[in-house]
Amino acid sequence: MFPVLQTNLPYLLQGAVYTVILSAIVVSCGTVLGVGIGVLASVGGKILRSVITAYIFVFRGIPVLVVMFLGFYSFPAMGLRLDAYTAVAVSMIVYVGAFVAEATRGAIAAVSAGQMEAAKSLGMRKSVIMREIILPQAMRLLIAPVLNISLMAIKQTSYASIVGAWELSFAAREVVERTLAAFQIFLGVMIIYFVICYPLSLAARSLEKRLAFDH
């Protein structure tokens, strides 16, 4: 029914592999960065909290494509020669980290303050309280938001083709320029992104319902 799509599907799937790799790097590293920053925002001093708040505010307010362009052109300006794929990955890690940091800060704030006071009354240090009592509960609340942020990040990797990083969208554009079968090719791209994202979407929805019921 779609002969051009069938012929070029293996090439698109190669691009999809790069999309999955880029997404895995961005989501895993961005989550680690964001959780670390979110914890620091909750336990750090006033100056540190102000710096982190500014970081979160700025990056959450900038379109991801602008962040990619800034990363792509700023690294050479600093004397760093990074390929487009690496520049996009670093830029998106910083971008996703801001969203995860805000979610982490919110998850920590959602834990009852009375637990902190009760632990302090028992003579526990603040670092121990955070590690043993607050964070385990906050991480549980953080799972569903991080899955939703991951979905956002996976779909936003499609912008990477604009700065020359080869992945699914870039591969699709190459095929369209060669075959002029835009409808067939981007229909295939849509299906591939759906296959990648739908399981995560189901997991996020299930966790949100389960956590809401438990709460």
PDB file of C-alpha atoms in Angstrom:
ATOM      1  CA  MET A   1       0.000   0.000   0.000  1.00  0.00           C
ATOM      2  CA  PHE A   2       2.887   2.321   0.806  1.00  0.00           C
ATOM      3  CA  PRO A   3       5.747   1.005  -1.356  1.00  0.00           C
ATOM      4  CA  VAL A   4       8.101   3.934  -0.731  1.00  0.00           C
ATOM      5  CA  LEU A   5       7.681   3.584   3.037  1.00  0.00           C
ATOM      6  CA  GLN A   6       8.249  -0.172   2.880  1.00  0.00           C
ATOM      7  CA  THR A   7      11.406   0.290   0.836  1.00  0.00           C
ATOM      8  CA  ASN A   8      12.859   2.920   3.144  1.00  0.00           C
ATOM      9  CA  LEU A   9      11.622   1.533   6.461  1.00  0.00           C
ATOM     10  CA  PRO A  10      14.974  -0.124   7.332  1.00  0.00           C
ATOM     11  CA  TYR A  11      16.712   3.242   6.922  1.00  0.00           C
ATOM     12  CA  LEU A  12      14.118   4.947   9.109  1.00  0.00           C
ATOM     13  CA  LEU A  13      14.530   2.249  11.740  1.00  0.00           C
ATOM     14  CA  GLN A  14      18.279   2.925  11.773  1.00  0.00           C
ATOM     15  CA  GLY A  15      17.445   6.547  12.542  1.00  0.00           C
ATOM     16  CA  ALA A  16      15.026   5.363  15.225  1.00  0.00           C
ATOM     17  CA  VAL A  17      17.878   3.489  16.919  1.00  0.00           C
ATOM     18  CA  TYR A  18      19.837   6.737  17.158  1.00  0.00           C
ATOM     19  CA  THR A  19      16.728   8.482  18.486  1.00  0.00           C
ATOM     20  CA  VAL A  20      16.341   5.834  21.202  1.00  0.00           C
ATOM     21  CA  ILE A  21      20.038   6.088  22.126  1.00  0.00           C
ATOM     22  CA  LEU A  22      19.884   9.886  22.275  1.00  0.00           C
ATOM     23  CA  SER A  23      16.680   9.727  24.317  1.00  0.00           C
ATOM     24  CA  ALA A  24      18.175   7.217  26.760  1.00  0.00           C
ATOM     25  CA  ILE A  25      21.257   9.392  27.275  1.00  0.00           C
ATOM     26  CA  VAL A  26      19.232  12.572  27.715  1.00  0.00           C
ATOM     27  CA  VAL A  27      16.630  11.041  30.034  1.00  0.00           C
ATOM     28  CA  SER A  28      19.080   9.145  32.255  1.00  0.00           C
ATOM     29  CA  CYS A  29      21.660  11.921  32.582  1.00  0.00           C
ATOM     30  CA  GLY A  30      19.022  14.657  32.774  1.00  0.00           C
ATOM     31  CA  THR A  31      17.221  12.778  35.542  1.00  0.00           C
ATOM     32  CA  VAL A  32      20.411  12.323  37.577  1.00  0.00           C
ATOM     33  CA  LEU A  33      21.309  15.993  37.106  1.00  0.00           C
ATOM     34  CA  GLY A  34      17.805  17.170  37.931  1.00  0.00           C
ATOM     35  CA  VAL A  35      17.410  15.028  41.042  1.00  0.00           C
ATOM     36  CA  GLY A  36      20.779  16.202  42.355  1.00  0.00           C
ATOM     37  CA  ILE A  37      19.925  19.853  41.733  1.00  0.00           C
ATOM     38  CA  GLY A  38      16.446  19.425  43.187  1.00  0.00           C
ATOM     39  CA  VAL A  39      17.863  17.950  46.397  1.00  0.00           C
ATOM     40  CA  LEU A  40      20.409  20.774  46.654  1.00  0.00           C
ATOM     41  CA  ALA A  41      17.604  23.291  46.176  1.00  0.00           C
ATOM     42  CA  SER A  42      15.809  21.753  49.155  1.00  0.00           C
ATOM     43  CA  VAL A  43      18.738  21.540  51.561  1.00  0.00           C
ATOM     44  CA  GLY A  44      21.142  24.240  50.347  1.00  0.00           C
ATOM     45  CA  GLY A  45      21.639  27.780  51.574  1.00  0.00           C
ATOM     46  CA  LYS A  46      19.861  30.884  50.356  1.00  0.00           C
ATOM     47  CA  ILE A  47      22.419  31.769  47.696  1.00  0.00           C
ATOM     48  CA  LEU A  48      22.512  28.231  46.277  1.00  0.00           C
ATOM     49  CA  ARG A  49      18.716  28.077  46.220  1.00  0.00           C
ATOM     50  CA  SER A  50      18.585  31.401  44.375  1.00  0.00           C
ATOM     51  CA  VAL A  51      21.050  30.191  41.730  1.00  0.00           C
ATOM     52  CA  ILE A  52      19.142  26.946  41.237  1.00  0.00           C
ATOM     53  CA  THR A  53      15.813  28.777  41.059  1.00  0.00           C
ATOM     54  CA  ALA A  54      17.248  31.049  38.350  1.00  0.00           C
ATOM     55  CA  TYR A  55      18.521  28.025  36.402  1.00  0.00           C
ATOM     56  CA  ILE A  56      15.143  26.297  36.597  1.00  0.00           C
ATOM     57  CA  PHE A  57      13.242  29.468  35.697  1.00  0.00           C
ATOM     58  CA  VAL A  58      15.442  30.279  32.689  1.00  0.00           C
ATOM     59  CA  PHE A  59      15.591  26.828  31.117  1.00  0.00           C
ATOM     60  CA  ARG A  60      11.930  26.042  31.726  1.00  0.00           C
ATOM     61  CA  GLY A  61      11.065  29.296  29.972  1.00  0.00           C
ATOM     62  CA  ILE A  62      13.199  28.775  26.850  1.00  0.00           C
ATOM     63  CA  PRO A  63      12.083  26.612  23.893  1.00  0.00           C
ATOM     64  CA  VAL A  64      14.200  23.492  23.606  1.00  0.00           C
ATOM     65  CA  LEU A  65      15.170  24.391  20.026  1.00  0.00           C
ATOM     66  CA  VAL A  66      16.745  27.619  21.268  1.00  0.00           C
ATOM     67  CA  VAL A  67      18.669  25.648  23.893  1.00  0.00           C
ATOM     68  CA  MET A  68      19.937  23.314  21.160  1.00  0.00           C
ATOM     69  CA  PHE A  69      21.093  26.222  19.028  1.00  0.00           C
ATOM     70  CA  LEU A  70      22.820  27.826  22.024  1.00  0.00           C
ATOM     71  CA  GLY A  71      24.600  24.574  22.805  1.00  0.00           C
ATOM     72  CA  PHE A  72      25.511  23.903  19.178  1.00  0.00           C
ATOM     73  CA  TYR A  73      27.096  27.328  18.679  1.00  0.00           C
ATOM     74  CA  SER A  74      28.400  28.076  22.177  1.00  0.00           C
ATOM     75  CA  PHE A  75      30.714  25.072  22.419  1.00  0.00           C
ATOM     76  CA  PRO A  76      32.796  26.105  19.373  1.00  0.00           C
ATOM     77  CA  ALA A  77      32.875  29.668  20.749  1.00  0.00           C
ATOM     78  CA  MET A  78      34.477  28.254  23.904  1.00  0.00           C
ATOM     79  CA  GLY A  79      37.010  26.309  21.859  1.00  0.00           C
ATOM     80  CA  LEU A  80      35.278  22.945  22.268  1.00  0.00           C
ATOM     81  CA  ARG A  81      34.822  20.924  19.086  1.00  0.00           C
ATOM     82  CA  LEU A  82      31.824  18.695  19.630  1.00  0.00           C
ATOM     83  CA  ASP A  83      29.867  16.886  16.953  1.00  0.00           C
ATOM     84  CA  ALA A  84      26.206  17.840  16.510  1.00  0.00           C
ATOM     85  CA  TYR A  85      24.955  14.695  18.262  1.00  0.00           C
ATOM     86  CA  THR A  86      27.032  15.362  21.407  1.00  0.00           C
ATOM     87  CA  ALA A  87      26.178  19.069  21.459  1.00  0.00           C
ATOM     88  CA  VAL A  88      22.468  18.275  21.241  1.00  0.00           C
ATOM     89  CA  ALA A  89      22.744  15.617  23.959  1.00  0.00           C
ATOM     90  CA  VAL A  90      24.517  17.980  26.394  1.00  0.00           C
ATOM     91  CA  SER A  91      22.056  20.798  25.672  1.00  0.00           C
ATOM     92  CA  MET A  92      19.035  18.567  26.210  1.00  0.00           C
ATOM     93  CA  ILE A  93      20.479  17.079  29.399  1.00  0.00           C
ATOM     94  CA  VAL A  94      20.742  20.574  30.872  1.00  0.00           C
ATOM     95  CA  TYR A  95      17.239  21.383  29.621  1.00  0.00           C
ATOM     96  CA  VAL A  96      15.604  18.201  30.947  1.00  0.00           C
ATOM     97  CA  GLY A  97      17.537  18.602  34.198  1.00  0.00           C
ATOM     98  CA  ALA A  98      15.693  21.851  34.891  1.00  0.00           C
ATOM     99  CA  PHE A  99      12.293  20.140  34.605  1.00  0.00           C
ATOM    100  CA  VAL A 100      13.363  17.188  36.739  1.00  0.00           C
ATOM    101  CA  ALA A 101      14.883  19.537  39.329  1.00  0.00           C
ATOM    102  CA  GLU A 102      11.589  21.383  39.705  1.00  0.00           C
ATOM    103  CA  ALA A 103       9.694  18.089  39.953  1.00  0.00           C
ATOM    104  CA  THR A 104      12.173  16.852  42.579  1.00  0.00           C
ATOM    105  CA  ARG A 105      11.853  20.022  44.588  1.00  0.00           C
ATOM    106  CA  GLY A 106       8.072  19.685  44.483  1.00  0.00           C
ATOM    107  CA  ALA A 107       8.191  16.019  45.478  1.00  0.00           C
ATOM    108  CA  ILE A 108      10.379  16.792  48.485  1.00  0.00           C
ATOM    109  CA  ALA A 109       8.090  19.654  49.493  1.00  0.00           C
ATOM    110  CA  ALA A 110       5.091  17.291  49.252  1.00  0.00           C
ATOM    111  CA  VAL A 111       6.465  15.098  52.043  1.00  0.00           C
ATOM    112  CA  SER A 112       4.905  16.099  55.344  1.00  0.00           C
ATOM    113  CA  ALA A 113       7.024  18.648  57.205  1.00  0.00           C
ATOM    114  CA  GLY A 114       6.008  16.974  60.445  1.00  0.00           C
ATOM    115  CA  GLN A 115       8.242  14.015  59.606  1.00  0.00           C
ATOM    116  CA  MET A 116      11.267  16.294  59.456  1.00  0.00           C
ATOM    117  CA  GLU A 117      10.384  17.866  62.801  1.00  0.00           C
ATOM    118  CA  ALA A 118       9.769  14.480  64.412  1.00  0.00           C
ATOM    119  CA  ALA A 119      13.121  13.171  63.191  1.00  0.00           C
ATOM    120  CA  LYS A 120      14.902  16.299  64.443  1.00  0.00           C
ATOM    121  CA  SER A 121      13.327  15.807  67.848  1.00  0.00           C
ATOM    122  CA  LEU A 122      14.972  12.370  67.928  1.00  0.00           C
ATOM    123  CA  GLY A 123      18.371  13.959  67.383  1.00  0.00           C
ATOM    124  CA  MET A 124      18.852  12.902  63.765  1.00  0.00           C
ATOM    125  CA  ARG A 125      21.038  15.063  61.550  1.00  0.00           C
ATOM    126  CA  LYS A 126      19.412  16.866  58.639  1.00  0.00           C
ATOM    127  CA  SER A 127      21.459  14.942  56.063  1.00  0.00           C
ATOM    128  CA  VAL A 128      20.419  11.617  57.592  1.00  0.00           C
ATOM    129  CA  ILE A 129      16.776  12.679  57.733  1.00  0.00           C
ATOM    130  CA  MET A 130      16.871  13.660  54.077  1.00  0.00           C
ATOM    131  CA  ARG A 131      18.565  10.425  53.017  1.00  0.00           C
ATOM    132  CA  GLU A 132      16.659   7.966  55.189  1.00  0.00           C
ATOM    133  CA  ILE A 133      13.187   9.499  55.508  1.00  0.00           C
ATOM    134  CA  ILE A 134      12.405  12.289  53.054  1.00  0.00           C
ATOM    135  CA  LEU A 135      14.085  11.142  49.837  1.00  0.00           C
ATOM    136  CA  PRO A 136      12.634   7.594  49.729  1.00  0.00           C
ATOM    137  CA  GLN A 137       9.120   9.052  49.894  1.00  0.00           C
ATOM    138  CA  ALA A 138       9.917  11.880  47.473  1.00  0.00           C
ATOM    139  CA  MET A 139      11.428   9.497  44.916  1.00  0.00           C
ATOM    140  CA  ARG A 140       8.213   7.493  44.933  1.00  0.00           C
ATOM    141  CA  LEU A 141       6.232  10.642  44.164  1.00  0.00           C
ATOM    142  CA  LEU A 142       8.755  11.597  41.486  1.00  0.00           C
ATOM    143  CA  ILE A 143       8.419   8.498  39.298  1.00  0.00           C
ATOM    144  CA  ALA A 144       5.302   9.537  37.379  1.00  0.00           C
ATOM    145  CA  PRO A 145       6.435  13.137  36.681  1.00  0.00           C
ATOM    146  CA  VAL A 146       9.827  11.900  35.463  1.00  0.00           C
ATOM    147  CA  LEU A 147       8.121   9.489  33.068  1.00  0.00           C
ATOM    148  CA  ASN A 148       6.070  12.374  31.665  1.00  0.00           C
ATOM    149  CA  ILE A 149       9.204  14.500  31.320  1.00  0.00           C
ATOM    150  CA  SER A 150      10.875  11.561  29.580  1.00  0.00           C
ATOM    151  CA  LEU A 151       8.042  11.432  27.049  1.00  0.00           C
ATOM    152  CA  MET A 152       8.497  15.125  26.386  1.00  0.00           C
ATOM    153  CA  ALA A 153      12.253  14.675  25.927  1.00  0.00           C
ATOM    154  CA  ILE A 154      11.866  11.750  23.515  1.00  0.00           C
ATOM    155  CA  LYS A 155       9.564  13.768  21.265  1.00  0.00           C
ATOM    156  CA  GLN A 156      11.810  16.822  21.468  1.00  0.00           C
ATOM    157  CA  THR A 157      14.796  14.880  20.140  1.00  0.00           C
ATOM    158  CA  SER A 158      13.165  15.334  16.724  1.00  0.00           C
ATOM    159  CA  TYR A 159      14.462  18.929  16.797  1.00  0.00           C
ATOM    160  CA  ALA A 160      18.015  17.592  16.776  1.00  0.00           C
ATOM    161  CA  SER A 161      17.860  17.196  13.000  1.00  0.00           C
ATOM    162  CA  ILE A 162      17.671  20.980  12.612  1.00  0.00           C
ATOM    163  CA  VAL A 163      21.236  21.381  13.901  1.00  0.00           C
ATOM    164  CA  GLY A 164      22.495  18.430  11.867  1.00  0.00           C
ATOM    165  CA  ALA A 165      22.299  15.538  14.326  1.00  0.00           C
ATOM    166  CA  TRP A 166      21.365  12.365  12.464  1.00  0.00           C
ATOM    167  CA  GLU A 167      18.406  10.545  13.958  1.00  0.00           C
ATOM    168  CA  LEU A 168      14.881   9.541  12.916  1.00  0.00           C
ATOM    169  CA  SER A 169      13.671  12.970  11.777  1.00  0.00           C
ATOM    170  CA  PHE A 170      16.900  13.634   9.881  1.00  0.00           C
ATOM    171  CA  ALA A 171      16.659  10.238   8.170  1.00  0.00           C
ATOM    172  CA  ALA A 172      13.035  10.958   7.234  1.00  0.00           C
ATOM    173  CA  ARG A 173      13.978  14.308   5.752  1.00  0.00           C
ATOM    174  CA  GLU A 174      16.698  12.669   3.661  1.00  0.00           C
ATOM    175  CA  VAL A 175      14.251  10.091   2.316  1.00  0.00           C
ATOM    176  CA  VAL A 176      11.617  12.732   1.532  1.00  0.00           C
ATOM    177  CA  GLU A 177      14.155  14.838  -0.369  1.00  0.00           C
ATOM    178  CA  ARG A 178      15.051  11.781  -2.424  1.00  0.00           C
ATOM    179  CA  THR A 179      11.576  10.322  -3.014  1.00  0.00           C
ATOM    180  CA  LEU A 180       9.191  13.304  -2.543  1.00  0.00           C
ATOM    181  CA  ALA A 181       6.847  10.883  -0.729  1.00  0.00           C
ATOM    182  CA  ALA A 182       6.404  13.100   2.320  1.00  0.00           C
ATOM    183  CA  PHE A 183       3.055  11.655   3.417  1.00  0.00           C
ATOM    184  CA  GLN A 184       4.212   8.039   3.386  1.00  0.00           C
ATOM    185  CA  ILE A 185       7.517   8.724   5.122  1.00  0.00           C
ATOM    186  CA  PHE A 186       6.207  10.964   7.890  1.00  0.00           C
ATOM    187  CA  LEU A 187       3.299   8.610   8.457  1.00  0.00           C
ATOM    188  CA  GLY A 188       5.934   5.956   9.128  1.00  0.00           C
ATOM    189  CA  VAL A 189       7.837   8.355  11.392  1.00  0.00           C
ATOM    190  CA  MET A 190       4.646   9.046  13.335  1.00  0.00           C
ATOM    191  CA  ILE A 191       4.063   5.319  13.855  1.00  0.00           C
ATOM    192  CA  ILE A 192       7.658   4.755  14.990  1.00  0.00           C
ATOM    193  CA  TYR A 193       7.460   7.590  17.538  1.00  0.00           C
ATOM    194  CA  PHE A 194       4.138   6.177  18.742  1.00  0.00           C
ATOM    195  CA  VAL A 195       5.682   2.738  19.254  1.00  0.00           C
ATOM    196  CA  ILE A 196       8.533   4.317  21.227  1.00  0.00           C
ATOM    197  CA  CYS A 197       6.408   6.616  23.370  1.00  0.00           C
ATOM    198  CA  TYR A 198       3.163   4.716  23.968  1.00  0.00           C
ATOM    199  CA  PRO A 199       4.538   2.169  26.474  1.00  0.00           C
ATOM    200  CA  LEU A 200       6.003   5.016  28.541  1.00  0.00           C
ATOM    201  CA  SER A 201       2.700   6.855  28.346  1.00  0.00           C
ATOM    202  CA  LEU A 202       0.830   3.817  29.661  1.00  0.00           C
ATOM    203  CA  ALA A 203       3.376   3.399  32.466  1.00  0.00           C
ATOM    204  CA  ALA A 204       3.078   7.063  33.463  1.00  0.00           C
ATOM    205  CA  ARG A 205      -0.726   6.912  33.460  1.00  0.00           C
ATOM    206  CA  SER A 206      -0.747   3.723  35.515  1.00  0.00           C
ATOM    207  CA  LEU A 207       1.671   5.125  38.087  1.00  0.00           C
ATOM    208  CA  GLU A 208      -0.260   8.381  38.387  1.00  0.00           C
ATOM    209  CA  LYS A 209      -3.460   6.450  39.137  1.00  0.00           C
ATOM    210  CA  ARG A 210      -1.732   4.128  41.593  1.00  0.00           C
ATOM    211  CA  LEU A 211       0.009   6.934  43.476  1.00  0.00           C
ATOM    212  CA  ALA A 212      -3.139   9.038  43.551  1.00  0.00           C
ATOM    213  CA  PHE A 213      -5.068   6.061  45.024  1.00  0.00           C
ATOM    214  CA  ASP A 214      -2.383   5.346  47.606  1.00  0.00           C
ATOM    215  CA  HIS A 215      -2.226   8.975  48.601  1.00  0.00           C
TER     216      HIS A 215
END
